[in-house]
């Protein structure tokens, strides 16, 4: 478990641009060190904002997109191409603009895919895909992701792990079907906390005043069942990327003055 580090930016636009620059550097370094890189994407306004900033960054071409594996932390269990699916939004924000290898874009199954409406079977299939990509040194059943990004909800949820629901309590499976999520759509697929914690680095993104209480709770030592964001951390680094509004309820000594 790595202790969280905080970086606070003036506003959400600057946060997105800085996070995009940080991600480019991390991917390029991983590719130089190991030949390829793997990143777990997140949806929502902050995740999509980062992807859009990455798409417009001149340095995006420093990445060898053909040697990048992209995964997802969660997905809304809707038909392929549905505008509310994270992968659909990611394509519009970035993925259709860069020369990805289609075989290395690992979207979670859709509700009109081979598993039909069986979200648990779809989740099991994604878990099997992750396990097949894991190396012999990966003992968690998933690859050692270079960066795993998560948005933080106002209720402290990350991925589709909501407070007190069964998915956040899962300790054996790496991917689960989520039933009865408190925000629409109610049926989803999500990585579990053990899968999230297999990543080398976990980045949590929070911008806006509505995220201030969630950030405060997650960074105050709360339990992960009640506050899922508190249970999201990386093996070597846990990075909270916030804007000043989302950081407004945090003690000022949690982050350095230059951070803002």
Tab-separated table of C-alpha atoms in Angstrom:
chain	number	residue	atom	x	y	z
A	1	UNK	CA	0.000	0.000	0.000
A	2	UNK	CA	1.362	3.410	-0.959
A	3	UNK	CA	0.549	6.546	1.006
A	4	UNK	CA	-1.477	9.026	-1.054
A	5	UNK	CA	0.208	12.022	-2.639
A	6	UNK	CA	-1.829	15.107	-3.536
A	7	UNK	CA	-1.478	17.562	-6.382
A	8	UNK	CA	-3.960	20.438	-6.428
A	9	UNK	CA	-4.508	22.576	-9.519
A	10	UNK	CA	-6.249	25.908	-9.895
A	11	UNK	CA	-9.223	24.579	-11.898
A	12	UNK	CA	-10.468	21.482	-13.680
A	13	UNK	CA	-9.111	22.538	-17.074
A	14	UNK	CA	-5.591	22.950	-15.741
A	15	UNK	CA	-5.957	19.694	-13.833
A	16	UNK	CA	-6.904	17.847	-17.029
A	17	UNK	CA	-4.026	19.344	-19.004
A	18	UNK	CA	-1.468	18.609	-16.302
A	19	UNK	CA	-2.767	15.062	-15.820
A	20	UNK	CA	-2.567	14.462	-19.570
A	21	UNK	CA	1.054	15.651	-19.615
A	22	UNK	CA	1.818	13.447	-16.627
A	23	UNK	CA	0.250	10.444	-18.352
A	24	UNK	CA	2.232	10.985	-21.557
A	25	UNK	CA	5.462	10.963	-19.552
A	26	UNK	CA	4.473	7.837	-17.638
A	27	UNK	CA	3.508	5.902	-20.778
A	28	UNK	CA	6.655	6.925	-22.676
A	29	UNK	CA	8.837	5.910	-19.716
A	30	UNK	CA	7.074	2.543	-19.385
A	31	UNK	CA	7.448	1.838	-23.085
A	32	UNK	CA	11.133	2.700	-22.910
A	33	UNK	CA	11.628	0.412	-19.918
A	34	UNK	CA	9.477	-2.565	-20.898
A	35	UNK	CA	8.584	-2.147	-24.578
A	36	UNK	CA	4.899	-1.564	-23.938
A	37	UNK	CA	2.598	0.098	-21.440
A	38	UNK	CA	-0.832	-0.597	-19.982
A	39	UNK	CA	-3.316	1.991	-18.743
A	40	UNK	CA	-6.765	1.647	-17.210
A	41	UNK	CA	-9.123	4.414	-18.281
A	42	UNK	CA	-12.000	5.942	-16.382
A	43	UNK	CA	-15.120	7.665	-17.617
A	44	UNK	CA	-17.054	10.581	-16.207
A	45	UNK	CA	-16.396	14.258	-16.682
A	46	UNK	CA	-12.884	14.189	-15.249
A	47	UNK	CA	-11.762	11.052	-17.056
A	48	UNK	CA	-13.120	12.303	-20.373
A	49	UNK	CA	-11.677	15.742	-19.725
A	50	UNK	CA	-8.235	14.195	-19.331
A	51	UNK	CA	-8.645	12.223	-22.574
A	52	UNK	CA	-9.730	15.328	-24.461
A	53	UNK	CA	-6.717	17.219	-23.103
A	54	UNK	CA	-4.483	14.353	-24.155
A	55	UNK	CA	-6.000	14.409	-27.634
A	56	UNK	CA	-5.130	18.083	-28.093
A	57	UNK	CA	-1.655	17.868	-26.518
A	58	UNK	CA	1.165	18.216	-29.078
A	59	UNK	CA	3.222	15.721	-27.070
A	60	UNK	CA	0.643	12.963	-27.562
A	61	UNK	CA	2.683	11.722	-30.528
A	62	UNK	CA	5.542	10.871	-28.170
A	63	UNK	CA	3.487	7.808	-27.251
A	64	UNK	CA	3.830	4.740	-29.443
A	65	UNK	CA	0.106	4.050	-29.582
A	66	UNK	CA	0.649	0.649	-31.195
A	67	UNK	CA	2.399	-0.541	-28.022
A	68	UNK	CA	-0.222	0.611	-25.529
A	69	UNK	CA	-2.840	-1.615	-23.920
A	70	UNK	CA	-5.974	0.189	-22.786
A	71	UNK	CA	-8.369	-1.309	-20.256
A	72	UNK	CA	-11.359	0.056	-18.341
A	73	UNK	CA	-12.066	0.257	-14.641
A	74	UNK	CA	-15.804	-0.047	-15.160
A	75	UNK	CA	-18.488	0.154	-17.783
A	76	UNK	CA	-22.182	0.777	-18.051
A	77	UNK	CA	-23.822	-2.458	-19.245
A	78	UNK	CA	-25.518	-0.983	-22.288
A	79	UNK	CA	-25.567	-1.839	-26.018
A	80	UNK	CA	-22.409	-1.351	-28.062
A	81	UNK	CA	-22.092	2.228	-29.279
A	82	UNK	CA	-24.497	3.613	-26.675
A	83	UNK	CA	-23.537	7.240	-25.932
A	84	UNK	CA	-23.432	6.583	-22.195
A	85	UNK	CA	-20.833	3.816	-22.434
A	86	UNK	CA	-17.382	4.828	-21.258
A	87	UNK	CA	-15.729	3.337	-24.327
A	88	UNK	CA	-18.010	5.326	-26.647
A	89	UNK	CA	-17.126	8.564	-24.889
A	90	UNK	CA	-13.425	7.669	-24.853
A	91	UNK	CA	-13.486	7.068	-28.606
A	92	UNK	CA	-14.995	10.491	-29.185
A	93	UNK	CA	-12.573	12.239	-26.809
A	94	UNK	CA	-9.347	10.555	-27.945
A	95	UNK	CA	-9.234	6.994	-29.193
A	96	UNK	CA	-10.510	7.647	-32.710
A	97	UNK	CA	-7.779	10.282	-33.121
A	98	UNK	CA	-4.742	8.076	-32.474
A	99	UNK	CA	-3.294	4.970	-34.200
A	100	UNK	CA	-4.186	2.345	-31.633
A	101	UNK	CA	-3.781	-1.366	-32.269
A	102	UNK	CA	-7.430	-2.560	-32.123
A	103	UNK	CA	-6.308	-5.809	-30.501
A	104	UNK	CA	-4.923	-3.843	-27.565
A	105	UNK	CA	-8.099	-1.902	-26.855
A	106	UNK	CA	-9.867	-4.009	-24.241
A	107	UNK	CA	-13.427	-2.726	-23.953
A	108	UNK	CA	-15.741	-4.362	-21.447
A	109	UNK	CA	-18.572	-6.411	-22.994
A	110	UNK	CA	-21.779	-4.686	-24.054
A	111	UNK	CA	-25.296	-5.813	-23.211
A	112	UNK	CA	-25.910	-6.812	-26.829
A	113	UNK	CA	-22.676	-8.781	-27.036
A	114	UNK	CA	-22.046	-12.537	-26.847
A	115	UNK	CA	-23.208	-12.738	-23.221
A	116	UNK	CA	-26.505	-11.002	-23.829
A	117	UNK	CA	-28.057	-9.603	-20.686
A	118	UNK	CA	-25.969	-11.830	-18.373
A	119	UNK	CA	-23.760	-9.200	-16.765
A	120	UNK	CA	-22.091	-11.722	-14.477
A	121	UNK	CA	-20.988	-13.831	-17.451
A	122	UNK	CA	-19.727	-10.667	-19.163
A	123	UNK	CA	-17.740	-9.770	-16.046
A	124	UNK	CA	-16.267	-13.271	-15.871
A	125	UNK	CA	-15.197	-12.997	-19.517
A	126	UNK	CA	-13.398	-9.716	-18.836
A	127	UNK	CA	-11.700	-11.280	-15.827
A	128	UNK	CA	-10.496	-14.099	-18.076
A	129	UNK	CA	-9.148	-11.569	-20.599
A	130	UNK	CA	-7.246	-9.798	-17.841
A	131	UNK	CA	-5.861	-13.089	-16.525
A	132	UNK	CA	-4.673	-14.056	-20.016
A	133	UNK	CA	-2.783	-10.755	-20.277
A	134	UNK	CA	-1.147	-11.110	-16.868
A	135	UNK	CA	2.496	-12.087	-16.835
A	136	UNK	CA	4.073	-14.882	-14.787
A	137	UNK	CA	5.180	-12.314	-12.233
A	138	UNK	CA	1.623	-10.984	-11.792
A	139	UNK	CA	0.055	-12.901	-8.935
A	140	UNK	CA	-3.231	-11.018	-8.760
A	141	UNK	CA	-4.879	-12.341	-11.920
A	142	UNK	CA	-4.520	-9.026	-13.748
A	143	UNK	CA	-1.616	-7.284	-15.489
A	144	UNK	CA	0.520	-4.910	-13.447
A	145	UNK	CA	-1.031	-1.793	-14.973
A	146	UNK	CA	1.341	1.145	-15.277
A	147	UNK	CA	-1.409	3.628	-14.465
A	148	UNK	CA	-4.964	2.978	-13.352
A	149	UNK	CA	-7.163	6.069	-13.325
A	150	UNK	CA	-10.335	6.484	-11.306
A	151	UNK	CA	-12.881	9.232	-11.039
A	152	UNK	CA	-14.218	9.850	-7.552
A	153	UNK	CA	-17.970	10.245	-7.185
A	154	UNK	CA	-19.632	12.646	-4.729
A	155	UNK	CA	-20.716	9.551	-2.783
A	156	UNK	CA	-17.049	8.351	-2.728
A	157	UNK	CA	-17.588	5.600	-5.296
A	158	UNK	CA	-14.749	4.628	-7.633
A	159	UNK	CA	-15.187	2.550	-10.796
A	160	UNK	CA	-18.650	1.086	-10.109
A	161	UNK	CA	-17.873	0.220	-6.504
A	162	UNK	CA	-20.522	1.999	-4.468
A	163	UNK	CA	-20.598	2.360	-0.674
A	164	UNK	CA	-21.893	-0.696	1.176
A	165	UNK	CA	-22.874	-2.633	-1.986
A	166	UNK	CA	-21.606	-6.211	-2.477
A	167	UNK	CA	-19.067	-5.304	-5.173
A	168	UNK	CA	-16.972	-3.194	-2.824
A	169	UNK	CA	-16.736	-6.123	-0.411
A	170	UNK	CA	-15.421	-8.551	-3.049
A	171	UNK	CA	-12.008	-9.965	-2.173
A	172	UNK	CA	-11.579	-12.924	-4.555
A	173	UNK	CA	-12.853	-11.912	-8.002
A	174	UNK	CA	-11.092	-9.295	-10.132
A	175	UNK	CA	-14.198	-8.231	-12.090
A	176	UNK	CA	-17.825	-8.304	-10.999
A	177	UNK	CA	-21.245	-7.574	-12.361
A	178	UNK	CA	-22.886	-4.758	-10.442
A	179	UNK	CA	-26.620	-4.940	-9.827
A	180	UNK	CA	-28.742	-2.134	-8.429
A	181	UNK	CA	-26.211	0.687	-8.689
A	182	UNK	CA	-27.643	3.846	-7.082
A	183	UNK	CA	-27.006	5.916	-10.218
A	184	UNK	CA	-28.202	4.972	-13.699
A	185	UNK	CA	-27.816	2.622	-15.329
A	186	UNK	CA	-28.193	0.190	-12.421
A	187	UNK	CA	-26.367	-2.659	-14.177
A	188	UNK	CA	-22.606	-2.308	-14.676
A	189	UNK	CA	-19.288	-4.139	-14.843
A	190	UNK	CA	-16.462	-3.140	-12.535
A	191	UNK	CA	-12.968	-4.035	-11.477
A	192	UNK	CA	-12.808	-4.880	-7.794
A	193	UNK	CA	-10.506	-3.345	-5.204
A	194	UNK	CA	-8.018	-6.265	-5.399
A	195	UNK	CA	-7.681	-5.706	-9.162
A	196	UNK	CA	-7.309	-1.951	-8.697
A	197	UNK	CA	-4.590	-2.450	-6.099
A	198	UNK	CA	-2.532	-4.568	-8.511
A	199	UNK	CA	-1.665	-1.408	-10.490
A	200	UNK	CA	1.753	0.142	-10.140
A	201	UNK	CA	0.149	3.569	-9.859
A	202	UNK	CA	-3.439	4.536	-9.071
A	203	UNK	CA	-4.525	8.075	-9.936
A	204	UNK	CA	-7.748	9.429	-8.444
A	205	UNK	CA	-9.294	12.400	-10.251
A	206	UNK	CA	-11.618	14.828	-8.508
A	207	UNK	CA	-12.677	18.285	-9.638
A	208	UNK	CA	-15.545	20.438	-8.493
A	209	UNK	CA	-17.061	21.479	-5.188
A	210	UNK	CA	-19.356	18.448	-5.225
A	211	UNK	CA	-16.283	16.214	-4.784
A	212	UNK	CA	-14.893	18.060	-1.744
A	213	UNK	CA	-16.628	15.956	0.913
A	214	UNK	CA	-15.729	12.717	-0.888
A	215	UNK	CA	-12.056	13.665	-1.012
A	216	UNK	CA	-12.110	14.634	2.647
A	217	UNK	CA	-13.672	11.321	3.680
A	218	UNK	CA	-11.379	9.206	1.518
A	219	UNK	CA	-8.250	10.889	2.844
A	220	UNK	CA	-9.298	10.848	6.493
A	221	UNK	CA	-8.781	7.155	7.144
A	222	UNK	CA	-12.355	6.013	6.494
A	223	UNK	CA	-13.140	2.359	5.817
A	224	UNK	CA	-13.307	1.201	2.203
A	225	UNK	CA	-16.739	-0.435	2.484
A	226	UNK	CA	-18.286	2.875	3.524
A	227	UNK	CA	-15.898	4.997	1.413
A	228	UNK	CA	-14.670	2.968	-1.608
A	229	UNK	CA	-12.213	5.674	-2.694
A	230	UNK	CA	-10.317	5.065	0.550
A	231	UNK	CA	-9.543	1.528	-0.620
A	232	UNK	CA	-8.111	2.522	-4.000
A	233	UNK	CA	-4.333	2.639	-3.924
A	234	UNK	CA	-1.418	1.521	-6.039
A	235	UNK	CA	1.531	-0.719	-5.289
A	236	UNK	CA	4.157	1.979	-5.776
A	237	UNK	CA	2.160	5.213	-5.927
A	238	UNK	CA	-1.275	6.597	-5.131
A	239	UNK	CA	-1.842	10.036	-6.616
A	240	UNK	CA	-4.814	12.292	-5.980
A	241	UNK	CA	-5.218	14.911	-8.726
A	242	UNK	CA	-7.647	17.618	-7.621
A	243	UNK	CA	-8.684	21.159	-8.367
A	244	UNK	CA	-8.962	23.750	-5.625
A	245	UNK	CA	-12.720	23.242	-5.304
A	246	UNK	CA	-12.389	19.504	-4.703
A	247	UNK	CA	-9.560	20.129	-2.230
A	248	UNK	CA	-11.427	22.841	-0.343
A	249	UNK	CA	-12.375	20.634	2.633
A	250	UNK	CA	-8.891	19.163	3.081
A	251	UNK	CA	-6.399	20.343	5.688
A	252	UNK	CA	-3.929	22.623	3.941
A	253	UNK	CA	-0.959	20.672	5.315
A	254	UNK	CA	-1.924	17.654	3.210
A	255	UNK	CA	-0.432	19.172	0.083
A	256	UNK	CA	2.498	21.532	-0.540
A	257	UNK	CA	1.827	25.215	-1.235
A	258	UNK	CA	3.390	24.956	-4.700
A	259	UNK	CA	0.860	22.302	-5.603
A	260	UNK	CA	-1.870	24.844	-6.262
